[in-house]
CSV table of C-alpha atoms in Angstrom, one decimal:
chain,number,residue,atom,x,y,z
A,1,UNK,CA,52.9,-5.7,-6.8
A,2,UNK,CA,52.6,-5.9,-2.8
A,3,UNK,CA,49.1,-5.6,-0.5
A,4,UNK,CA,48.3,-2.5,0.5
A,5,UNK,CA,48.4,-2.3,4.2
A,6,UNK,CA,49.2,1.0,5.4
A,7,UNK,CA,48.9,1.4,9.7
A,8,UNK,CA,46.8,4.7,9.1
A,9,UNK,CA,44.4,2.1,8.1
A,10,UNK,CA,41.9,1.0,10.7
A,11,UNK,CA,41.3,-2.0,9.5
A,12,UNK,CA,42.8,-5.9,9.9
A,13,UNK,CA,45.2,-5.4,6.5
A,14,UNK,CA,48.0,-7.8,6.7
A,15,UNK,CA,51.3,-7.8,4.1
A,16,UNK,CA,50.6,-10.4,1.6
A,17,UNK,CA,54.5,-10.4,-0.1
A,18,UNK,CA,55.4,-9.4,-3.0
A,19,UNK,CA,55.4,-10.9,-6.8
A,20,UNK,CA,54.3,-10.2,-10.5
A,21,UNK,CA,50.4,-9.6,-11.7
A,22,UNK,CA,49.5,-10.3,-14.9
A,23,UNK,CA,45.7,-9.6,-16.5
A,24,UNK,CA,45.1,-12.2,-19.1
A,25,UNK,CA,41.9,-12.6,-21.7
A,26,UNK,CA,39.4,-15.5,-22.0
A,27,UNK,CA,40.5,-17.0,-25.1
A,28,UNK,CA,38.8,-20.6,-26.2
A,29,UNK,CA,42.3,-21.5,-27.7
A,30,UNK,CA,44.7,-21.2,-24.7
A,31,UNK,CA,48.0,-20.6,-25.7
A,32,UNK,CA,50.3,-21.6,-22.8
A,33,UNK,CA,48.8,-24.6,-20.6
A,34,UNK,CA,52.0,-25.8,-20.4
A,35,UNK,CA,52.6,-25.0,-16.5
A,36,UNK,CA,54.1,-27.7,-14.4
A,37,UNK,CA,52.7,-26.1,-11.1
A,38,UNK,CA,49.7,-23.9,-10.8
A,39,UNK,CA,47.6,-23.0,-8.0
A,40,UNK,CA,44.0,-22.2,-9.5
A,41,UNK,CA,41.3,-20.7,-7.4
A,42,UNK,CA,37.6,-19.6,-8.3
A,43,UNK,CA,37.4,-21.7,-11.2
A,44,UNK,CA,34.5,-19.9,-13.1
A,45,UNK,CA,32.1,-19.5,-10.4
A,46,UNK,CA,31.3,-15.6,-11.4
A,47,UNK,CA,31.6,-15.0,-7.4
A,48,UNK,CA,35.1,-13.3,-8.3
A,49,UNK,CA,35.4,-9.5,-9.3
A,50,UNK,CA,37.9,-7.1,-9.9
A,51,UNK,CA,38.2,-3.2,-9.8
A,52,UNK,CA,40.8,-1.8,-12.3
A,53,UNK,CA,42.7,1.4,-12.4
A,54,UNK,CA,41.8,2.1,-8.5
A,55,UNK,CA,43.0,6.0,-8.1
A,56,UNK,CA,45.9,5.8,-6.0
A,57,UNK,CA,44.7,8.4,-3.4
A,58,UNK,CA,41.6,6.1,-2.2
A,59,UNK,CA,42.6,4.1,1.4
A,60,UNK,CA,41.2,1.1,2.6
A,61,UNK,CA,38.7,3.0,4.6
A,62,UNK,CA,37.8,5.0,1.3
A,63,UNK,CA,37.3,2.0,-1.1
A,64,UNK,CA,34.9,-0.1,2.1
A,65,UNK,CA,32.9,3.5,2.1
A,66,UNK,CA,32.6,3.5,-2.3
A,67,UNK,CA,31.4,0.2,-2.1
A,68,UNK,CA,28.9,0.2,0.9
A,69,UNK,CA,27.2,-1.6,3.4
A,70,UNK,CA,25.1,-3.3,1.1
A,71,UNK,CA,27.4,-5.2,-0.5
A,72,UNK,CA,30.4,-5.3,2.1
A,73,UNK,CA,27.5,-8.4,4.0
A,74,UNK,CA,28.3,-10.4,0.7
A,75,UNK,CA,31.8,-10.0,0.3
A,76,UNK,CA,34.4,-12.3,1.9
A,77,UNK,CA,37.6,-11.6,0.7
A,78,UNK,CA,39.0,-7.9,0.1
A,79,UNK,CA,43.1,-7.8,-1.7
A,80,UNK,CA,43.9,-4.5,-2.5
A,81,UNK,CA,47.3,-4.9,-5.1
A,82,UNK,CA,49.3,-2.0,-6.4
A,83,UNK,CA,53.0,-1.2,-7.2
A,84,UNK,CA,55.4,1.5,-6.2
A,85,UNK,CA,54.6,3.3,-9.6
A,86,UNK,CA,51.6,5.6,-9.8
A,87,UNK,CA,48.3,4.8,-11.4
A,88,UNK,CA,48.9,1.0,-11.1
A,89,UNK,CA,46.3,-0.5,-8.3
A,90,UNK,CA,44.1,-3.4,-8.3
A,91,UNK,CA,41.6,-4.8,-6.0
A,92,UNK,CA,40.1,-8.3,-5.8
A,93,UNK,CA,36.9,-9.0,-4.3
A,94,UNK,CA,35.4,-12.4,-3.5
A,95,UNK,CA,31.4,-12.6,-3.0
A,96,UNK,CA,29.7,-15.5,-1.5
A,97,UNK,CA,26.9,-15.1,-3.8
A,98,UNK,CA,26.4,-14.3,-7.5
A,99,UNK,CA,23.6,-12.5,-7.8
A,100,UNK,CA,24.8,-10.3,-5.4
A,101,UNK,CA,28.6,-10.0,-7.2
A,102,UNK,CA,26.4,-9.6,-10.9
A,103,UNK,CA,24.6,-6.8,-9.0
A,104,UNK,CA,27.5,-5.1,-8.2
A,105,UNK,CA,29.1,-5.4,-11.6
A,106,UNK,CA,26.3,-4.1,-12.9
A,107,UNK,CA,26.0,-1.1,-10.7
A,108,UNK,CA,29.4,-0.2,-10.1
A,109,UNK,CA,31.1,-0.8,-13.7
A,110,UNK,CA,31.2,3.0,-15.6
A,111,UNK,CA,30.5,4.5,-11.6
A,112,UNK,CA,32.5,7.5,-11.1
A,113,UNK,CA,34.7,7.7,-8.4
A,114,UNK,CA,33.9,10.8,-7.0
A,115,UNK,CA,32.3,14.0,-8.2
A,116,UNK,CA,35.8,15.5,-8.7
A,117,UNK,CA,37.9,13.7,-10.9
A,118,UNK,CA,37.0,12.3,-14.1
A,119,UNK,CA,37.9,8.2,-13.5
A,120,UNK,CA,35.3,5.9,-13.7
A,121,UNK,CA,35.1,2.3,-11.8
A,122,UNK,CA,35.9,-0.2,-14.1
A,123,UNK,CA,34.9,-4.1,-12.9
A,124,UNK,CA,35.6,-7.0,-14.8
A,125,UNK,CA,34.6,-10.5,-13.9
A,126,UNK,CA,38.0,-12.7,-13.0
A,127,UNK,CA,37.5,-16.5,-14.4
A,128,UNK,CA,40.4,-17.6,-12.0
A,129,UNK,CA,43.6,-16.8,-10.4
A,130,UNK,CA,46.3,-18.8,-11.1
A,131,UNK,CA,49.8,-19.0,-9.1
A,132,UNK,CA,52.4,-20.3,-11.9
A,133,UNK,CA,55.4,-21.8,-10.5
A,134,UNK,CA,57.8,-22.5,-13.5
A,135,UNK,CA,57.5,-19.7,-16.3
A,136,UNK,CA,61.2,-19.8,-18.4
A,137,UNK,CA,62.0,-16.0,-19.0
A,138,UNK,CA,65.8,-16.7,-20.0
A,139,UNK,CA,68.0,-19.7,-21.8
A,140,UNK,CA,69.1,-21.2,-18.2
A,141,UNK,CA,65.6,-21.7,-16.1
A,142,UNK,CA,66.5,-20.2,-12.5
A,143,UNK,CA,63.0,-19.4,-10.4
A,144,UNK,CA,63.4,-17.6,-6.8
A,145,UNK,CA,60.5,-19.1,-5.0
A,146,UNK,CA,58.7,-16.4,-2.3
A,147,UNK,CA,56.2,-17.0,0.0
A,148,UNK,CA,52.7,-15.7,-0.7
A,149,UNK,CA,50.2,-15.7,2.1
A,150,UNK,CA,47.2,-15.3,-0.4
A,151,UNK,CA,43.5,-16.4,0.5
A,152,UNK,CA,42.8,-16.7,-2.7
A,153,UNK,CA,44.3,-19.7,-3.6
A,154,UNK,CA,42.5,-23.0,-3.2
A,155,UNK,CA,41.0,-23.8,0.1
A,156,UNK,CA,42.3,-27.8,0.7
A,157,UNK,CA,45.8,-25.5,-0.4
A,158,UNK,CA,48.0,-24.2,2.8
A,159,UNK,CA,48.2,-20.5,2.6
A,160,UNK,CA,51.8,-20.5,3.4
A,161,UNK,CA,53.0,-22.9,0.6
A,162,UNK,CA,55.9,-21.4,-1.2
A,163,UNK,CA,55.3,-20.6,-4.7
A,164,UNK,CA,58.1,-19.7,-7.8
A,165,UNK,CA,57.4,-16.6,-9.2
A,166,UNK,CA,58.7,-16.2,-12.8
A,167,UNK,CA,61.6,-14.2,-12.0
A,168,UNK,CA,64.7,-14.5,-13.7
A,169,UNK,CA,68.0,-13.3,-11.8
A,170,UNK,CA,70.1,-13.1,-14.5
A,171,UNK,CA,67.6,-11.3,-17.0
A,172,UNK,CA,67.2,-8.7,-14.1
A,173,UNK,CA,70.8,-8.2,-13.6
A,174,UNK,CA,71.2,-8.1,-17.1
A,175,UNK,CA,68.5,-5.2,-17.3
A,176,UNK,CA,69.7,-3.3,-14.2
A,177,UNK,CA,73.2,-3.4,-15.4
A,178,UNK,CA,72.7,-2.1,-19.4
A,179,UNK,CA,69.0,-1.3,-19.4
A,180,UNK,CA,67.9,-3.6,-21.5
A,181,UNK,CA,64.1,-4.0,-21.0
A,182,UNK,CA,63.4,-7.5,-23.2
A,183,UNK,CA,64.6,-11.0,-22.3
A,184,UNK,CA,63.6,-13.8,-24.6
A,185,UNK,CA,63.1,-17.1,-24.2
A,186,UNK,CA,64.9,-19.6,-26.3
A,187,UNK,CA,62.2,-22.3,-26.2
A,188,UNK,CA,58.9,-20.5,-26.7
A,189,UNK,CA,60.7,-17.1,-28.6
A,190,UNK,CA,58.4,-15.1,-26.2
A,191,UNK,CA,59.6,-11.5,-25.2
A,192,UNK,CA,59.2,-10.5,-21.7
A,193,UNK,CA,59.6,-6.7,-21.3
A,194,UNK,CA,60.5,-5.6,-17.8
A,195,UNK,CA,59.7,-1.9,-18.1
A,196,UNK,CA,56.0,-2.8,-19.3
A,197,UNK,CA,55.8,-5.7,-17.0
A,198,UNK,CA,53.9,-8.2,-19.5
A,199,UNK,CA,54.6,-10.4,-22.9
A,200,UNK,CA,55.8,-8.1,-25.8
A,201,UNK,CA,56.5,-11.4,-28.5
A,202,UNK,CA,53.5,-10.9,-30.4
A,203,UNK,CA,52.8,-7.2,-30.4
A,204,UNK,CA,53.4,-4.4,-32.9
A,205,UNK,CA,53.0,-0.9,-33.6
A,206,UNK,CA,50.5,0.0,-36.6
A,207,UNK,CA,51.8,2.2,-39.1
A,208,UNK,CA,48.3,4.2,-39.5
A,209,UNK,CA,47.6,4.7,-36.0
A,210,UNK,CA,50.3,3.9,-33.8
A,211,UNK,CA,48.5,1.9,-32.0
A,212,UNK,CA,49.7,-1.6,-30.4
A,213,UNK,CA,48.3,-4.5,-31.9
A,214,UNK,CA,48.8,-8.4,-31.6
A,215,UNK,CA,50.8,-10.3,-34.3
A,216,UNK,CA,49.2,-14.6,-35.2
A,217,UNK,CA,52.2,-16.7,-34.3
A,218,UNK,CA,53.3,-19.6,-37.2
A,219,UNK,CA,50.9,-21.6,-36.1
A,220,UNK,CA,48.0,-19.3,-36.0
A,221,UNK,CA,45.0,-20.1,-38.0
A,222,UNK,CA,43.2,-16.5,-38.0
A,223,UNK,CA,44.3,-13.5,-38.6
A,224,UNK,CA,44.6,-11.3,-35.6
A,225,UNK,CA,42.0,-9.1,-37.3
A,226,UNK,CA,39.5,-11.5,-37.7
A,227,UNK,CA,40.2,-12.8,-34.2
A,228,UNK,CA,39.5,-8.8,-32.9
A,229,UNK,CA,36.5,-8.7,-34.7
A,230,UNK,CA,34.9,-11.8,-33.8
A,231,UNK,CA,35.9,-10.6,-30.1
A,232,UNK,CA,34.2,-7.1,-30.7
A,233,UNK,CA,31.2,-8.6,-32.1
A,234,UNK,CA,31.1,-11.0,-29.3
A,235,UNK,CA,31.3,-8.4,-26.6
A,236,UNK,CA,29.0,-6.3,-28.4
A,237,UNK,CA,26.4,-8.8,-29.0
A,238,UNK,CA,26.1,-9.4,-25.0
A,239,UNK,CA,26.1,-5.6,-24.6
A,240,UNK,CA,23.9,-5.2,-26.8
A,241,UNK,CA,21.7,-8.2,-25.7
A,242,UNK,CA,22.1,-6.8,-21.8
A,243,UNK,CA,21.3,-3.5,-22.8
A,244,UNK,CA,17.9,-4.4,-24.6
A,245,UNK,CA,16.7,-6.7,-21.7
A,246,UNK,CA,17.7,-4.4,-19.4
A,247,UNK,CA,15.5,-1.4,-21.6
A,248,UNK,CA,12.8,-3.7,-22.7
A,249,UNK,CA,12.1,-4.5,-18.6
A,250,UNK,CA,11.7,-0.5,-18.2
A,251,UNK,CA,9.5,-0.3,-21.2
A,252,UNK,CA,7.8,-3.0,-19.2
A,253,UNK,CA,7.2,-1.2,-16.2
A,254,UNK,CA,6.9,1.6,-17.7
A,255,UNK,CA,3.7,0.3,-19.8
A,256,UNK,CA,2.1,-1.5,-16.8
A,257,UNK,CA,2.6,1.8,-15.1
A,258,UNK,CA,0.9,3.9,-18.0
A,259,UNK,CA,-1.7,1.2,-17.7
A,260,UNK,CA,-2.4,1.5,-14.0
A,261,UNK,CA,-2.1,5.2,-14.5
A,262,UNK,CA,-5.3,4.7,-17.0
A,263,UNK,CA,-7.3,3.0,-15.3
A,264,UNK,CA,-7.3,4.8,-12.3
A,265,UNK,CA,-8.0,8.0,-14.5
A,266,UNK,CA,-11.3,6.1,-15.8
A,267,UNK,CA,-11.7,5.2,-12.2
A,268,UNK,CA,-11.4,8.8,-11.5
A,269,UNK,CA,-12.9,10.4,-14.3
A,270,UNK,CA,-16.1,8.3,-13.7
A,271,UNK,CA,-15.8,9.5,-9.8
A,272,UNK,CA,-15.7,12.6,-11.0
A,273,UNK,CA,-18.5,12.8,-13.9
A,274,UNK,CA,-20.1,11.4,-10.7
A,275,UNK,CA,-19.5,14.2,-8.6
A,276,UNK,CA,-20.0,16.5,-10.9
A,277,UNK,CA,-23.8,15.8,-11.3
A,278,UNK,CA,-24.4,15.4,-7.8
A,279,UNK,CA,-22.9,19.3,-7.6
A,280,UNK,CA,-25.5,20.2,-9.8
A,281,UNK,CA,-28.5,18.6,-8.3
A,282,UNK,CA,-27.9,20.0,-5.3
A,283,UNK,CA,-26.8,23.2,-6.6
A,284,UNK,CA,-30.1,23.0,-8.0
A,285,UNK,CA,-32.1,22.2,-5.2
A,286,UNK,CA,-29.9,24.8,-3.2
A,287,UNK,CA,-31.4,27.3,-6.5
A,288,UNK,CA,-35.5,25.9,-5.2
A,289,UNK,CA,-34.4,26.7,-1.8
A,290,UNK,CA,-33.4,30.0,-2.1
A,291,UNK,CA,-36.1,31.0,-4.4
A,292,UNK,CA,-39.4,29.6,-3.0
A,293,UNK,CA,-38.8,28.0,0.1
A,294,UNK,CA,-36.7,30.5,2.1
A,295,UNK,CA,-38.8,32.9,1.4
A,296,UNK,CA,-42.0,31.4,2.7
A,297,UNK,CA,-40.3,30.2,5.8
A,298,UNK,CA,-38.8,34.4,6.3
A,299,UNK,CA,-42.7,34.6,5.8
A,300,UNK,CA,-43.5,32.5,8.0
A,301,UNK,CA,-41.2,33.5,10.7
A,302,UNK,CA,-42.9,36.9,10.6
A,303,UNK,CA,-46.5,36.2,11.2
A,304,UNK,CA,-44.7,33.7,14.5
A,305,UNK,CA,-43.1,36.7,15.4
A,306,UNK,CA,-46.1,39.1,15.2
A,307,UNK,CA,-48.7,36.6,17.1
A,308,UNK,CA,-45.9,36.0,19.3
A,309,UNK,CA,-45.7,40.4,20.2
A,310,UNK,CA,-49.0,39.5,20.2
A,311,UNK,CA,-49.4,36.5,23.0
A,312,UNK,CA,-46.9,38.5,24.9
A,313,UNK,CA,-49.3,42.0,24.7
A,314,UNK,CA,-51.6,39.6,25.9
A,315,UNK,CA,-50.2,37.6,28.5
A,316,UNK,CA,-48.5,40.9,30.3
A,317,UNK,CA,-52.7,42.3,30.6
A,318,UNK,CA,-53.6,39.1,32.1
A,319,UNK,CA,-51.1,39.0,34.2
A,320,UNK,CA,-51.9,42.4,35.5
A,321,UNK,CA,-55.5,41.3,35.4
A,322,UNK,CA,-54.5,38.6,37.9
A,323,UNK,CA,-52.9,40.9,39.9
A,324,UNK,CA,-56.0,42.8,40.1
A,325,UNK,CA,-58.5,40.3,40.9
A,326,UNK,CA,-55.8,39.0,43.6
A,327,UNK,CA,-55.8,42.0,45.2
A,328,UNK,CA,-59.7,42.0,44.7
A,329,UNK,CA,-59.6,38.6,46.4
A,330,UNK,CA,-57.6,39.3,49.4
A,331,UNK,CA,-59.5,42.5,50.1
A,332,UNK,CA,-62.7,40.8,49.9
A,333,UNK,CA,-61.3,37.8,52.3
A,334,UNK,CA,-60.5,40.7,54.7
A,335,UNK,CA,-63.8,42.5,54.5
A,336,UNK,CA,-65.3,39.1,54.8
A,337,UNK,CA,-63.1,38.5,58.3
A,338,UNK,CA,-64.2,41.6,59.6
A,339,UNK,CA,-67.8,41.0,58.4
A,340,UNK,CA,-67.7,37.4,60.4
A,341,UNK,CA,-66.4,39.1,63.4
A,342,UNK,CA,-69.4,41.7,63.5
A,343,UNK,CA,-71.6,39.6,62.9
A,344,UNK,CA,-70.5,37.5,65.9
A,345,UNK,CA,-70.8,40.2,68.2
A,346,UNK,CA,-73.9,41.3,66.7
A,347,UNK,CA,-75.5,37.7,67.4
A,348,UNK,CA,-74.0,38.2,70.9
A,349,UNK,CA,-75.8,41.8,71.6
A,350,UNK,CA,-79.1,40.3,69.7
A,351,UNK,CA,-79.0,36.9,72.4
A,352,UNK,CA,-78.0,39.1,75.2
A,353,UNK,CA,-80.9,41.4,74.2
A,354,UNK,CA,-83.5,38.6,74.0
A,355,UNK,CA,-82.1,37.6,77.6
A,356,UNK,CA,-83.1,40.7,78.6
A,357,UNK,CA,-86.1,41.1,77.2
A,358,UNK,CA,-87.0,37.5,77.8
A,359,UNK,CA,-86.2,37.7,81.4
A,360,UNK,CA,-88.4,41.5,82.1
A,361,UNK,CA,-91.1,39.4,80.7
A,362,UNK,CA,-90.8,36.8,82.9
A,363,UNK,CA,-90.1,38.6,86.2
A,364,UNK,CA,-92.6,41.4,85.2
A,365,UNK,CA,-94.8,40.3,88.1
A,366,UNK,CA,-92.0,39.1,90.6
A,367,UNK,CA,-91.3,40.7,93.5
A,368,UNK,CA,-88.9,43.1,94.2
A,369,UNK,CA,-86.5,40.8,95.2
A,370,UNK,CA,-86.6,38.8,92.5
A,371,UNK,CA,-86.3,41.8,90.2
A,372,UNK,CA,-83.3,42.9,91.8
A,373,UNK,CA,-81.7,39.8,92.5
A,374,UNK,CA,-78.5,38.7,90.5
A,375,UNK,CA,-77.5,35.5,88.7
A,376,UNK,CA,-73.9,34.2,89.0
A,377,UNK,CA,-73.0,31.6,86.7
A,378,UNK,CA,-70.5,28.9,88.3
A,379,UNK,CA,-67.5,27.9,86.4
A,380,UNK,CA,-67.3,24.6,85.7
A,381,UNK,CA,-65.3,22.4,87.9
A,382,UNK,CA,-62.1,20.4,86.2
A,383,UNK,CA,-62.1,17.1,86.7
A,384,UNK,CA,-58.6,16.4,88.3
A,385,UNK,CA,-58.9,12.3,87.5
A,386,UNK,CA,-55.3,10.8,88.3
A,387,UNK,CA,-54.6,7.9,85.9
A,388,UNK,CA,-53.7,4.5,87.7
């Protein structure tokens, strides 16, 4: 399998070589730890995921934008691997945290890919990933070592160490020249098929299905079918268990939200018992209102209305009263004026008279020249006094 790294891809992909990827099960009993190299990385830290059976037609750009940004913050490493041959694609993701990475298992495993074609997302935890340098495929152990430039091996490890692959030249010869697919080795008496790309040794066709099943070797103390079971069971136990936690914490929050849901209906039912009576007090009151005291006020408001015509009738009279006797008033100042002025000049004629009559009396037995003498009255002199 070889890194993807096409250039339509915007992204910093780099060619990480080429070699063989195999998928192998968690088994307590190991069969093969018989490797004299191995390079192992992530040893069981659950911070290690992988996506399997990527469609072929999703890019770089299009697996960063399935994933999303929420997760792409807690992922360091991205290795997308996939062969020449269709529907064969793997990626590799390592998380810096594993919450996060169970979070993403959780969400992502069964996740469509799209809303147009039926595959589903499919993400397995990987325990660790192990670079084998000395695998015996064929009777004479020839290895071609190749340089792998994979950050996924250990960190204190150079990322440019060479590393055997298990890849026979003569098996592959032999297979490219008569087509052959199986090479065993003598040592072990496994069966390497080249056209499956994996360990054939142990596995068989049933007769009742057809399907591919895995034979005990010699040594083997259970039964194949006992071993599948025990697996089943085992993987369906922690389904099972992570299915009920996962439902009994909805029925959770679903109860203590059906709880706070009742009581804040008491809480409202009470408000609104509440409200309720007040309505009807003061729908009853509004009933007193309209029935006796309305009435007595429109009552009311008529008799204020009527002595109000009435003040007004009233008022407008004495007002033209007041005209009247101001009219009244003026004419009698003015006929009082002209009263004043005759009597003035009446008291003048009556003092001139008694001059005259006063003075016949008096100068009845006068002369003549008295009697027709004249008196000339002097005006008086104005005193012309100069101030110093």
């Amino acid at each position: 399998m070889q890194a993807d790294s096409s250039p339509n891809v915007p992204l910093k992909a780099k060619q990480l070589g080429e070699g063989v990827i195999r998928l192998f099960r968690d088994f307590d009993d190991d069969e093969d730890d018989s490797s004299s190299k191995a390079v192992v990385t992530n040893t069981n830290d659950q911070t290690m995921l992988s996506i399997l059976a990527l469609p072929t037609y999703f890019t770089a750009t299009d697996l960063l934008g399935y994933i999303g940004d929420h997760y792409l913050d807690s992922i360091t490493h991205i290795r997308i691997l996939k062969s020449e041959k269709a529907n064969r694609f793997l990626v590799l993701l390592k998380f810096n945290d594993v919450l996060r990475a169970a979070e993403f298992q959780y969400h992502f495993d069964g996740k469509p890919f799209n809303s147009m074609e039926p595959e589903a997302c499919h993400v397995v935890y990987v325990k660790s990933v192990v670079a084998e340098g000395s695998t015996k495929l064929a009777a004479k152990d020839t290895l071609i070592p190749f340089l792998l430039e994979d950050p996924f091996t250990s960190q204190t490890e150079n990322n440019n160490t060479p590393v055997e692959l298990p890849t026979c030249p003569h098996s592959l010869k032999h297979f490219v020249e008569t087509g052959h697919c199986f090479a065993m080795e003598l040592s072990t008496s496994r069966i390497w098929d080249y056209a499956g790309d994996r360990y054939v040794h142990r596995l068989v066709t049933t007769e009742e299905d057809g399907k591919i099943v895995e034979l005990p070797e010699k040594d083997d103390t259970k039964s194949t079918k006992d071993q599948s079971n025990d697996e089943y069971s085992e993987l369906l136990l922690s389904q099972l268990i992570s299915q009920r936690e996962y439902y009994e914490l909805l029925l959770h929050e679903k109860s203590n939200n059906v709880a706070r849901r009742g009581s804040s209906n008491e809480v409202n039912s009470s408000r609104v018992t509440e409200l309720e009576s007040k309505v009807s007090e003061l729908s009853e009151q509004v009933k007193k209102l309209t029935s006796s005291v309305i009435p007595a006020l429109n009552r009311k408001i008529d008799i204020k209305e009527k002595s109000l015509k009435i003040a007004a009738s009233e008022l407008n009279e004495a007002n033209v009263l007041n005209e009247g006797l101001s009219n009244k008033v003026d004419y009698l100042i003015q006929e009082n004026e002209k009263l004043k002025t005759e009597r003035e000049d009446l008291s003048e004629q009556v003092r001139d008279l008694m001059f005259y009559l006063e003075s016949q009396a008096k100068f009845k037995d006068q002369p003549a020249e008295v009697k027709e003498g004249q008196v000339i009255m002097k005006p008086k002199k104005k005193s012309n006094i100069k101030k110093k």
